[in-house]
CSV table of C-alpha atoms and ligand atoms in Angstrom, one decimal:
chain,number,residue,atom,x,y,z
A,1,UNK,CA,77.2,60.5,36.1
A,2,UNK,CA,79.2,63.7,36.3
A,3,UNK,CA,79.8,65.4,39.9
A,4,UNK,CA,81.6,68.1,40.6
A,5,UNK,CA,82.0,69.0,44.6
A,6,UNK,CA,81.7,72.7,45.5
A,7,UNK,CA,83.7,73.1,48.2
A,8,UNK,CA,82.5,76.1,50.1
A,9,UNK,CA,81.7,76.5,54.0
A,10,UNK,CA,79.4,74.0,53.4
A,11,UNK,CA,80.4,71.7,50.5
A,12,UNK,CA,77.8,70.2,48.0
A,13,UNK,CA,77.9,68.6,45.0
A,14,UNK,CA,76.5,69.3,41.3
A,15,UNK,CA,75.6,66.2,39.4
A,16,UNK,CA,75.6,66.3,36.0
A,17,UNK,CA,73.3,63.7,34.1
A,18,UNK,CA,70.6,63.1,31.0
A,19,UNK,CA,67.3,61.6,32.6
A,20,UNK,CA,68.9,62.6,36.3
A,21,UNK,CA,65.3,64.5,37.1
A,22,UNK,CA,63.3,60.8,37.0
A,23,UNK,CA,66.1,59.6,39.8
A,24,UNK,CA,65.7,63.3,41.9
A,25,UNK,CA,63.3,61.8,44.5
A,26,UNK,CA,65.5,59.1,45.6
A,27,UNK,CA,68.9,61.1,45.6
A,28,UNK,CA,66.5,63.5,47.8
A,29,UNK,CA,65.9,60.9,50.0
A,30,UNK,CA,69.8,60.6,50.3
A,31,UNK,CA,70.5,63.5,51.3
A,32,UNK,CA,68.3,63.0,54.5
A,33,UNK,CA,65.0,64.9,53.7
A,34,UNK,CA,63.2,61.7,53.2
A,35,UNK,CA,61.0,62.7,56.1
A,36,UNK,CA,61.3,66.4,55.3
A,37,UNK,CA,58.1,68.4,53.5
A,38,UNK,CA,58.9,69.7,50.2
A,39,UNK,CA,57.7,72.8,48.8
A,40,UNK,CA,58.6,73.1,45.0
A,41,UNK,CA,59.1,76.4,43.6
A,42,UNK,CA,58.6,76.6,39.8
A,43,UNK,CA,57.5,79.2,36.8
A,44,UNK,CA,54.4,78.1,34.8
A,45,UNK,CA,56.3,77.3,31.8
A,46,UNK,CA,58.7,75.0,33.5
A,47,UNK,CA,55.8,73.5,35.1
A,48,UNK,CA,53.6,72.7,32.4
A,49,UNK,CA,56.3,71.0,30.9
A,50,UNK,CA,58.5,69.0,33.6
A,51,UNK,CA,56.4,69.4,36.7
A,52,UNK,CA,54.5,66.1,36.0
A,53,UNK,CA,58.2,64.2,35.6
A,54,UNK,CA,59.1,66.0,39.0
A,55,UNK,CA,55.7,65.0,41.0
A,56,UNK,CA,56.3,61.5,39.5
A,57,UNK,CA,60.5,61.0,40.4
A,58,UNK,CA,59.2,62.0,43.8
A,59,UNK,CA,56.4,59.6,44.3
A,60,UNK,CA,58.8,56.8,43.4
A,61,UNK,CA,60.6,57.6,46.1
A,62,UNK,CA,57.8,58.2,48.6
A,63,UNK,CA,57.7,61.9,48.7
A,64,UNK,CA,55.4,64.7,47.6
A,65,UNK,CA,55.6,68.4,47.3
A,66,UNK,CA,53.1,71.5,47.7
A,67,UNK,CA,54.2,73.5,44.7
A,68,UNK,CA,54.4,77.2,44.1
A,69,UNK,CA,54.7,78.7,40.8
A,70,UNK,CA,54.8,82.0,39.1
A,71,UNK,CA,54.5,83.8,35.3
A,72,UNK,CA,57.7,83.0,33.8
A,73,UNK,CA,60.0,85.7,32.9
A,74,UNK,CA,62.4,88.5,34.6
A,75,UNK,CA,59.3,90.6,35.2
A,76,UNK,CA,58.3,87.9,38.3
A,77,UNK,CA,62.0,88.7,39.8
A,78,UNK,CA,60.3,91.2,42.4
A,79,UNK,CA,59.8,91.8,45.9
A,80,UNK,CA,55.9,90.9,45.2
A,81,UNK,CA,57.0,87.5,43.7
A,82,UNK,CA,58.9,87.2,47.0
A,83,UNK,CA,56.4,87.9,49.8
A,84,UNK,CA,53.9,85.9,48.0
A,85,UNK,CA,56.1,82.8,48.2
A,86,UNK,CA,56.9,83.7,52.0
A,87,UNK,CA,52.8,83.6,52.6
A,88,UNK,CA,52.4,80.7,50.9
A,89,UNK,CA,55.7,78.4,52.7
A,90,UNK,CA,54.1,79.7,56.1
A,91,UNK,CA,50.6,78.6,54.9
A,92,UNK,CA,51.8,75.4,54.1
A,93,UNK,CA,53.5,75.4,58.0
A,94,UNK,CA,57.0,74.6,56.0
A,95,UNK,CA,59.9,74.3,58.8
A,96,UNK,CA,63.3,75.0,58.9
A,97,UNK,CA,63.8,71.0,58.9
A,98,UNK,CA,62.0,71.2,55.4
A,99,UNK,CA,63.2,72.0,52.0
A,100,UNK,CA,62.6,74.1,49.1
A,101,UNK,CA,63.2,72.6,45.5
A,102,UNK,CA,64.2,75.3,42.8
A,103,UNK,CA,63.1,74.1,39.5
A,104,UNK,CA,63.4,76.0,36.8
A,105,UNK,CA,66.0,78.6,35.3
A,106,UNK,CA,67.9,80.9,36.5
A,107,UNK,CA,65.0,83.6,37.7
A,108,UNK,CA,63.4,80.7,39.5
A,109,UNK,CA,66.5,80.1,41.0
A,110,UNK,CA,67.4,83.3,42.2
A,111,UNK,CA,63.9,83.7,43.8
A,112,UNK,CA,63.8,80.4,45.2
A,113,UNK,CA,67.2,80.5,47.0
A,114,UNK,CA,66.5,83.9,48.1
A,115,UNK,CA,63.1,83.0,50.3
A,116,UNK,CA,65.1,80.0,51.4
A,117,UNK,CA,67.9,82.3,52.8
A,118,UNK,CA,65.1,84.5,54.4
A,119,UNK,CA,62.1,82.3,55.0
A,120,UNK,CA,62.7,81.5,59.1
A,121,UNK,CA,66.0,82.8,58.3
A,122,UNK,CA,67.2,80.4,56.4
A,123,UNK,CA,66.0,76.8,55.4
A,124,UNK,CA,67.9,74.0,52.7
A,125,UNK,CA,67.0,74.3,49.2
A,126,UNK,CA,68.5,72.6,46.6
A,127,UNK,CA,68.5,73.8,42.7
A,128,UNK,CA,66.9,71.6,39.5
A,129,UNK,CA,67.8,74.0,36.8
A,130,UNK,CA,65.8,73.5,33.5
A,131,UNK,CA,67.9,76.1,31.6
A,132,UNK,CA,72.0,76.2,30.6
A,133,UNK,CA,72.1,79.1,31.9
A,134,UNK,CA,71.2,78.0,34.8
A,135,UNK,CA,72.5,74.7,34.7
A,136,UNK,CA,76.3,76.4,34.3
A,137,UNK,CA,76.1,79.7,35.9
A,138,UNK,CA,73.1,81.1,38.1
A,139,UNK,CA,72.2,77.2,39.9
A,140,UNK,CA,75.8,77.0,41.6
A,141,UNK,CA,77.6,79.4,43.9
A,142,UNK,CA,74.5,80.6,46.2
A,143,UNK,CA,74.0,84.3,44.7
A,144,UNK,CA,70.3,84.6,45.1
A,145,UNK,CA,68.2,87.7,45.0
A,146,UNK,CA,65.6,89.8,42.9
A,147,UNK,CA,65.3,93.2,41.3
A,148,UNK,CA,64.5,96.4,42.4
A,149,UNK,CA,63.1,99.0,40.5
A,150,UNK,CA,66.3,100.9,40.6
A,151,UNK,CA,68.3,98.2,39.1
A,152,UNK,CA,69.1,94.1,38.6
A,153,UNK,CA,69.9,91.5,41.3
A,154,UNK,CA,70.1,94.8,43.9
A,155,UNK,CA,68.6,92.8,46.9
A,156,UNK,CA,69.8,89.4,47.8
A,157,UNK,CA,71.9,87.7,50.2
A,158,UNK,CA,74.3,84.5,49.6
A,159,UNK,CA,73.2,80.4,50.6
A,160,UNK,CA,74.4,77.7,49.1
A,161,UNK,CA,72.2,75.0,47.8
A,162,UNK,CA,72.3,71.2,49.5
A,163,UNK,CA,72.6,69.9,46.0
A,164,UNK,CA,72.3,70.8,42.6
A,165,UNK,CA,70.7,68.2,39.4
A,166,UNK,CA,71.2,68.6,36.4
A,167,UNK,CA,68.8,67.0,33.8
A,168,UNK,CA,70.7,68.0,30.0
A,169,UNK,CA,67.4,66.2,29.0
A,170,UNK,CA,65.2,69.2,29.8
A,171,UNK,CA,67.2,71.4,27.3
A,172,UNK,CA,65.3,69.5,24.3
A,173,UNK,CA,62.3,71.5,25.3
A,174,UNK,CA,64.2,75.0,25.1
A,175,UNK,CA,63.2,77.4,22.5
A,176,UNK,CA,66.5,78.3,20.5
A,177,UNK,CA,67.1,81.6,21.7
A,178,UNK,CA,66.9,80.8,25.6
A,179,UNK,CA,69.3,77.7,24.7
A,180,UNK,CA,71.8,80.4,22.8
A,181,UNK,CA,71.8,82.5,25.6
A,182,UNK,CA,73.3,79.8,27.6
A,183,UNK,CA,76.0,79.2,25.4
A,184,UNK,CA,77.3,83.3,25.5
A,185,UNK,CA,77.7,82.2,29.3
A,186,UNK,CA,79.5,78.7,28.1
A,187,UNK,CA,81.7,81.0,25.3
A,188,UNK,CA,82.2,83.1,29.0
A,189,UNK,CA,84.1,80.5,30.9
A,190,UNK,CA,86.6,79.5,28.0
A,191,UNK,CA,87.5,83.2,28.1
A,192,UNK,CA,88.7,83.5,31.5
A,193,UNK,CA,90.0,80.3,32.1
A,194,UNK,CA,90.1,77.9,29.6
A,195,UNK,CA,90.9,78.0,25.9
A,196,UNK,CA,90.5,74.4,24.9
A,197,UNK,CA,86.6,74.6,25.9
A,198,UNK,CA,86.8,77.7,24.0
A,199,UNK,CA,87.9,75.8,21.0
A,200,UNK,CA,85.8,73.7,21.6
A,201,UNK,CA,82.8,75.6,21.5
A,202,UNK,CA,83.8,76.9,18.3
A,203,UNK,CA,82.8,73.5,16.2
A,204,UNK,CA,80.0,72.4,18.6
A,205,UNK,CA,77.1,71.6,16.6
A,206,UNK,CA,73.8,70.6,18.0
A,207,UNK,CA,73.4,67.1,18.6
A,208,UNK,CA,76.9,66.8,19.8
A,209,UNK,CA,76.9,66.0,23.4
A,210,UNK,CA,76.2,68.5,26.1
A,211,UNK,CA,77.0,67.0,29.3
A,212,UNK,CA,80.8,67.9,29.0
A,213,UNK,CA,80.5,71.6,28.2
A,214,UNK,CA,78.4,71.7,30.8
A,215,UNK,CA,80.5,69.7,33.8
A,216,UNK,CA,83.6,71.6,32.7
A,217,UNK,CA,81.8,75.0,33.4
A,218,UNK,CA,80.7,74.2,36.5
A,219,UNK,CA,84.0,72.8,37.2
A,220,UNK,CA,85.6,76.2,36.8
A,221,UNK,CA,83.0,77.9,38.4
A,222,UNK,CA,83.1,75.8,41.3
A,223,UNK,CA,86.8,76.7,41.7
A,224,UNK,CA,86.4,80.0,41.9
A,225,UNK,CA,83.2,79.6,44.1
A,226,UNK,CA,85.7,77.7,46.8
A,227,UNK,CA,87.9,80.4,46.3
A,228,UNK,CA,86.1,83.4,47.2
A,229,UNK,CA,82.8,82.3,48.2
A,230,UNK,CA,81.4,85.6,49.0
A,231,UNK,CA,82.5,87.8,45.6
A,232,UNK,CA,85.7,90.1,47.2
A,233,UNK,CA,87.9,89.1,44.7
A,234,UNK,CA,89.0,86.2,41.8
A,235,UNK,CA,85.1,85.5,41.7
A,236,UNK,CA,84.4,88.3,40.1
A,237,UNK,CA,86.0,86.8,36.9
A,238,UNK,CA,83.0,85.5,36.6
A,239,UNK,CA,81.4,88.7,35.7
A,240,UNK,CA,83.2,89.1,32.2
A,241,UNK,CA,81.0,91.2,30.1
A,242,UNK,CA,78.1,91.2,32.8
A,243,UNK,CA,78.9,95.1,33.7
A,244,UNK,CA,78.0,95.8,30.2
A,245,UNK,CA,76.0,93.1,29.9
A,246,UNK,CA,73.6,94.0,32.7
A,247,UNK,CA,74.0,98.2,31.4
A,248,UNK,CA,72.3,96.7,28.0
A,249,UNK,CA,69.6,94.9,29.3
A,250,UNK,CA,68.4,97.6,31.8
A,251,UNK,CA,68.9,100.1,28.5
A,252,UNK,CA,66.6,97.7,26.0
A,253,UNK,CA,64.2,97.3,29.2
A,254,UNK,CA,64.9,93.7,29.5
A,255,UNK,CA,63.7,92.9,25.8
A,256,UNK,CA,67.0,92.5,25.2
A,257,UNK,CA,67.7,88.5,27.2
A,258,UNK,CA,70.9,88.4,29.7
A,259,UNK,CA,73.3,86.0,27.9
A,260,UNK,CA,72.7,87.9,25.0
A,261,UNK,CA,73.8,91.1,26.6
A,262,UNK,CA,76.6,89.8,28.3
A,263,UNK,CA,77.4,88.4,25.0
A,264,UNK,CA,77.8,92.0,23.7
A,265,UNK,CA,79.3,92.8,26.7
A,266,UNK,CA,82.3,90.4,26.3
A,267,UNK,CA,82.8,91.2,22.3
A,268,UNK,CA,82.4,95.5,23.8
A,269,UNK,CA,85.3,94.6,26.8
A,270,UNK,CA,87.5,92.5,24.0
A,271,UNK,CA,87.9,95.6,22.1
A,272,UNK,CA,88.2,98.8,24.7
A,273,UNK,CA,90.9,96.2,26.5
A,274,UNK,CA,93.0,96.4,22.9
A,275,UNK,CA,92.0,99.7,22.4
A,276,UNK,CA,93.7,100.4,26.2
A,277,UNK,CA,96.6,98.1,25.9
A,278,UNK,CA,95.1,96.6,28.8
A,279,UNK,CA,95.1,93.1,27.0
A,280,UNK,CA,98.4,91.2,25.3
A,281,UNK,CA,96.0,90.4,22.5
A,282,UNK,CA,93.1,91.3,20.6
A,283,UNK,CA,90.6,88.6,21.9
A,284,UNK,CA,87.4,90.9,20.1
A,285,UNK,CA,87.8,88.8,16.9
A,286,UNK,CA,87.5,85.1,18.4
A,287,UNK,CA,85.0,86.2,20.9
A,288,UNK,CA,82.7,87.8,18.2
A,289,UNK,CA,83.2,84.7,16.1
A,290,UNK,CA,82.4,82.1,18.9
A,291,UNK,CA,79.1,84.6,19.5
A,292,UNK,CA,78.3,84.4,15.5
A,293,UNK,CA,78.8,80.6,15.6
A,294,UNK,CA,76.0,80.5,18.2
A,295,UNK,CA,74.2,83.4,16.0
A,296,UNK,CA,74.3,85.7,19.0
A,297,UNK,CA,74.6,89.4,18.8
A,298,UNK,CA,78.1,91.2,19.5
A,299,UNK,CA,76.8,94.9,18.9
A,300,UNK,CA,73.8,97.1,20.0
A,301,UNK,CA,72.6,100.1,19.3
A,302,UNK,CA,72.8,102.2,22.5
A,303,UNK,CA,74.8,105.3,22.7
A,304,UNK,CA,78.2,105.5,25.2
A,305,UNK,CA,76.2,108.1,27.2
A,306,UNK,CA,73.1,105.2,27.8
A,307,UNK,CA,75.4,102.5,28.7
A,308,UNK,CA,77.5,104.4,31.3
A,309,UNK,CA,74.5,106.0,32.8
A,310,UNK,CA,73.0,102.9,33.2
A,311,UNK,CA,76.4,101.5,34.4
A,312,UNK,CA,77.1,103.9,37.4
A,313,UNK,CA,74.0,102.2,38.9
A,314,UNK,CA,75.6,98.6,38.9
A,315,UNK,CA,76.1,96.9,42.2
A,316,UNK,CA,79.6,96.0,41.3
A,317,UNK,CA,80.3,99.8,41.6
A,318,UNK,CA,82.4,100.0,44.8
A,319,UNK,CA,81.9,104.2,45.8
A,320,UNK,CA,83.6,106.2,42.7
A,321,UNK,CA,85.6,102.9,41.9
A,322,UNK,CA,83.9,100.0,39.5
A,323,UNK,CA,86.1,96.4,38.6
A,324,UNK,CA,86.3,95.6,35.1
A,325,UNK,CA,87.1,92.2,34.0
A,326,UNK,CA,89.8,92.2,31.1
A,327,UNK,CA,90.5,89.3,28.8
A,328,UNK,CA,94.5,89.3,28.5
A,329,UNK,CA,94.0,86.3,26.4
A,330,UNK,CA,91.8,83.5,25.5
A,331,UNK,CA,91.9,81.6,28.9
A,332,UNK,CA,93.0,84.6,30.8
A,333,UNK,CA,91.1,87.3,32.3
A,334,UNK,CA,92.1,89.8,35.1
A,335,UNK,CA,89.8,92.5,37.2
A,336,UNK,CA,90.8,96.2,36.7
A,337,UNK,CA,89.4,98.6,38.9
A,338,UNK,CA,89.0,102.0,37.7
A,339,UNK,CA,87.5,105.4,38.8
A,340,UNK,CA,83.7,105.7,37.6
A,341,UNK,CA,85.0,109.3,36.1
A,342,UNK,CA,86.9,107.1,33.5
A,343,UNK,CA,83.5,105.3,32.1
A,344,UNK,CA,82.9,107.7,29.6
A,345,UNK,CA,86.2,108.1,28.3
A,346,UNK,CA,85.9,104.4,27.4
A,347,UNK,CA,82.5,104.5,26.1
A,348,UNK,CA,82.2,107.2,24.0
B,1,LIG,N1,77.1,84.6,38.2
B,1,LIG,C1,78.3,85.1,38.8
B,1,LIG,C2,78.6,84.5,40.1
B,1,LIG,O1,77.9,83.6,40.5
B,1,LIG,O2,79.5,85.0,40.8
């Protein structure tokens, strides 16, 4: 089994392993919730498919769960979504010595974590991501939160998880495009801080093993997690071609998915970095070939005008100021902050 230990105020680990989700209730039960009620906290889809294997791992181990779950989908990642799951926790008389289970991908995740870190102020929860997305980005590092109308992810707060499992296994069941989107965030780590998993991406075929793309991404997320737990500064690396990213989505009205965006994003940054002299190479050509190997998109057809419109409404915007993350090279990115007034200079 993989683990990687995330070691923020309050450490946890992530463990990594195929068939982990059948073993969930009794590493539950080590953690110290064996007495604890469980409220699960899933999307339909995820449900129909996995929840059975869930209900069972925990039965093995002598627990049970009241589960909650919603329409799959960003369109559930609301304030509605929220409050319902708030009624439902305080039906069920949940405590703040109980814990919520967050199983499914990354919206599930953000909305689960997000009524833990609000429900009675605050109670465990601990991530089962059923996406790779999730698995290597959105499960670890305790951003949680929801849309507003007025924008993505603009209400939220930070908690870290107690644990996080990760079951490779569930992947089999992804349809092809949610699996891609996963690897634009996989092609996303080798950029800005390591090229040999970039390399590596470049020749992975899809019965090669998954497990060690995955550990090594969360190892470098984890890293910069530790470092800077609550997003001032080197964990904002992590956002490489999400300002972008998150500009295209809100322009296509979500149709168009998030690691595909971002995906865009990264191959847009590559080239307005050269086109700068902000980078010491031209990393647009690898990037957009790693994206092709993966058959994602690296263009869109939105206008300059769209994106930065849709871009001065980012949270990342600090006042007049917003950070760009540039890839110098393969394996090295760096945040530039520049006035907002300079957008559409760039993007036209
Ligand atoms: N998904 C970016 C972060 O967790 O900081």
């Amino acid at each position: 089994m993989g683990i990687v230990k995330v070691l923020t105020r309050q450490p946890y680990a992530v463990h990594i392993e195929n068939d982990i989700l059948q073993d969930v209730g009794e590493l539950l039960r080590h953690e110290g919730k064996s007495v604890a009620k469980l409220a699960v906290i899933s999307d339909e889809q995820v449900w129909s498919l996995h929840g059975e294997a869930l209900q069972d791992s925990l039965k093995k181990a002598g627990l049970s769960a009241v589960s909650y779950c919603f329409p799959p989908g960003e369109a559930a990642k609301n304030l509605g979504t929220v409050s319902a799951i708030l009624e439902f926790l305080a039906s069920k008389e949940l405590t703040r010595a109980d814990l919520i289970l967050a199983f499914g991908g990354g919206v599930v995740g953000d909305i689960a974590g997000f009524c833990a870190a609000i429900y009675l102020r605050g109670i465990s929860y601990v991530q089962i991501p059923t996406s790779l997305l999730a698995m290597i980005d959105s499960s670890v590092g305790g951003k949680t939160g929801v849309d507003l109308a007025a924008g993505k992810n603009l209400a939220g707060a930070f908690l870290q998880p107690n644990a996080v499992y990760c079951d490779p296994e569930l992947l089999s069941t992804l349809p092809e495009e949610i699996f891609r989107e996963g690897m634009a965030e996989a092609i996303k780590y080798g950029v800005i801080s390591d090229p040999e998993l970039f390399e590596a991406l470049l020749t992975w075929q899809t019965h090669d093993p998954l497990e060690p793309i995955i550990t090594r991404c969360i190892e470098i997320k984890s890293c910069l997690v530790a470092e800077d737990e609550f997003d001032c500064g080197t964990r904002q690396l992590l956002n490489f071609g999400h300002t972008i990213g998150h500009a295209i989505e809100r322009c296509s009205d979500f149709k168009i998915r998030h690691g595909q965006a971002v995906g865009i994003g990264m191959s847009l940054m590559a080239e307005i970095a050269w086109q700068q002299g902000w980078s010491k190479v031209d990393c647009s050509g690898p990037i957009r070939k790693a994206l092709q190997h993966f058959n994602l998109p690296n263009k869109m057809t939105f206008s300059g005008k769209q994106l930065c419109d849709s871009m001065l409404r980012d949270k990342k915007r600090q006042g007049d100021q917003i950070n760009l993350i540039i890839p110098e090279k393969i394996g090295k990115c760096s945040l530039k902050k520049i006035p907002v007034s300079q957008l559409p200079q760039l993007f036209g």
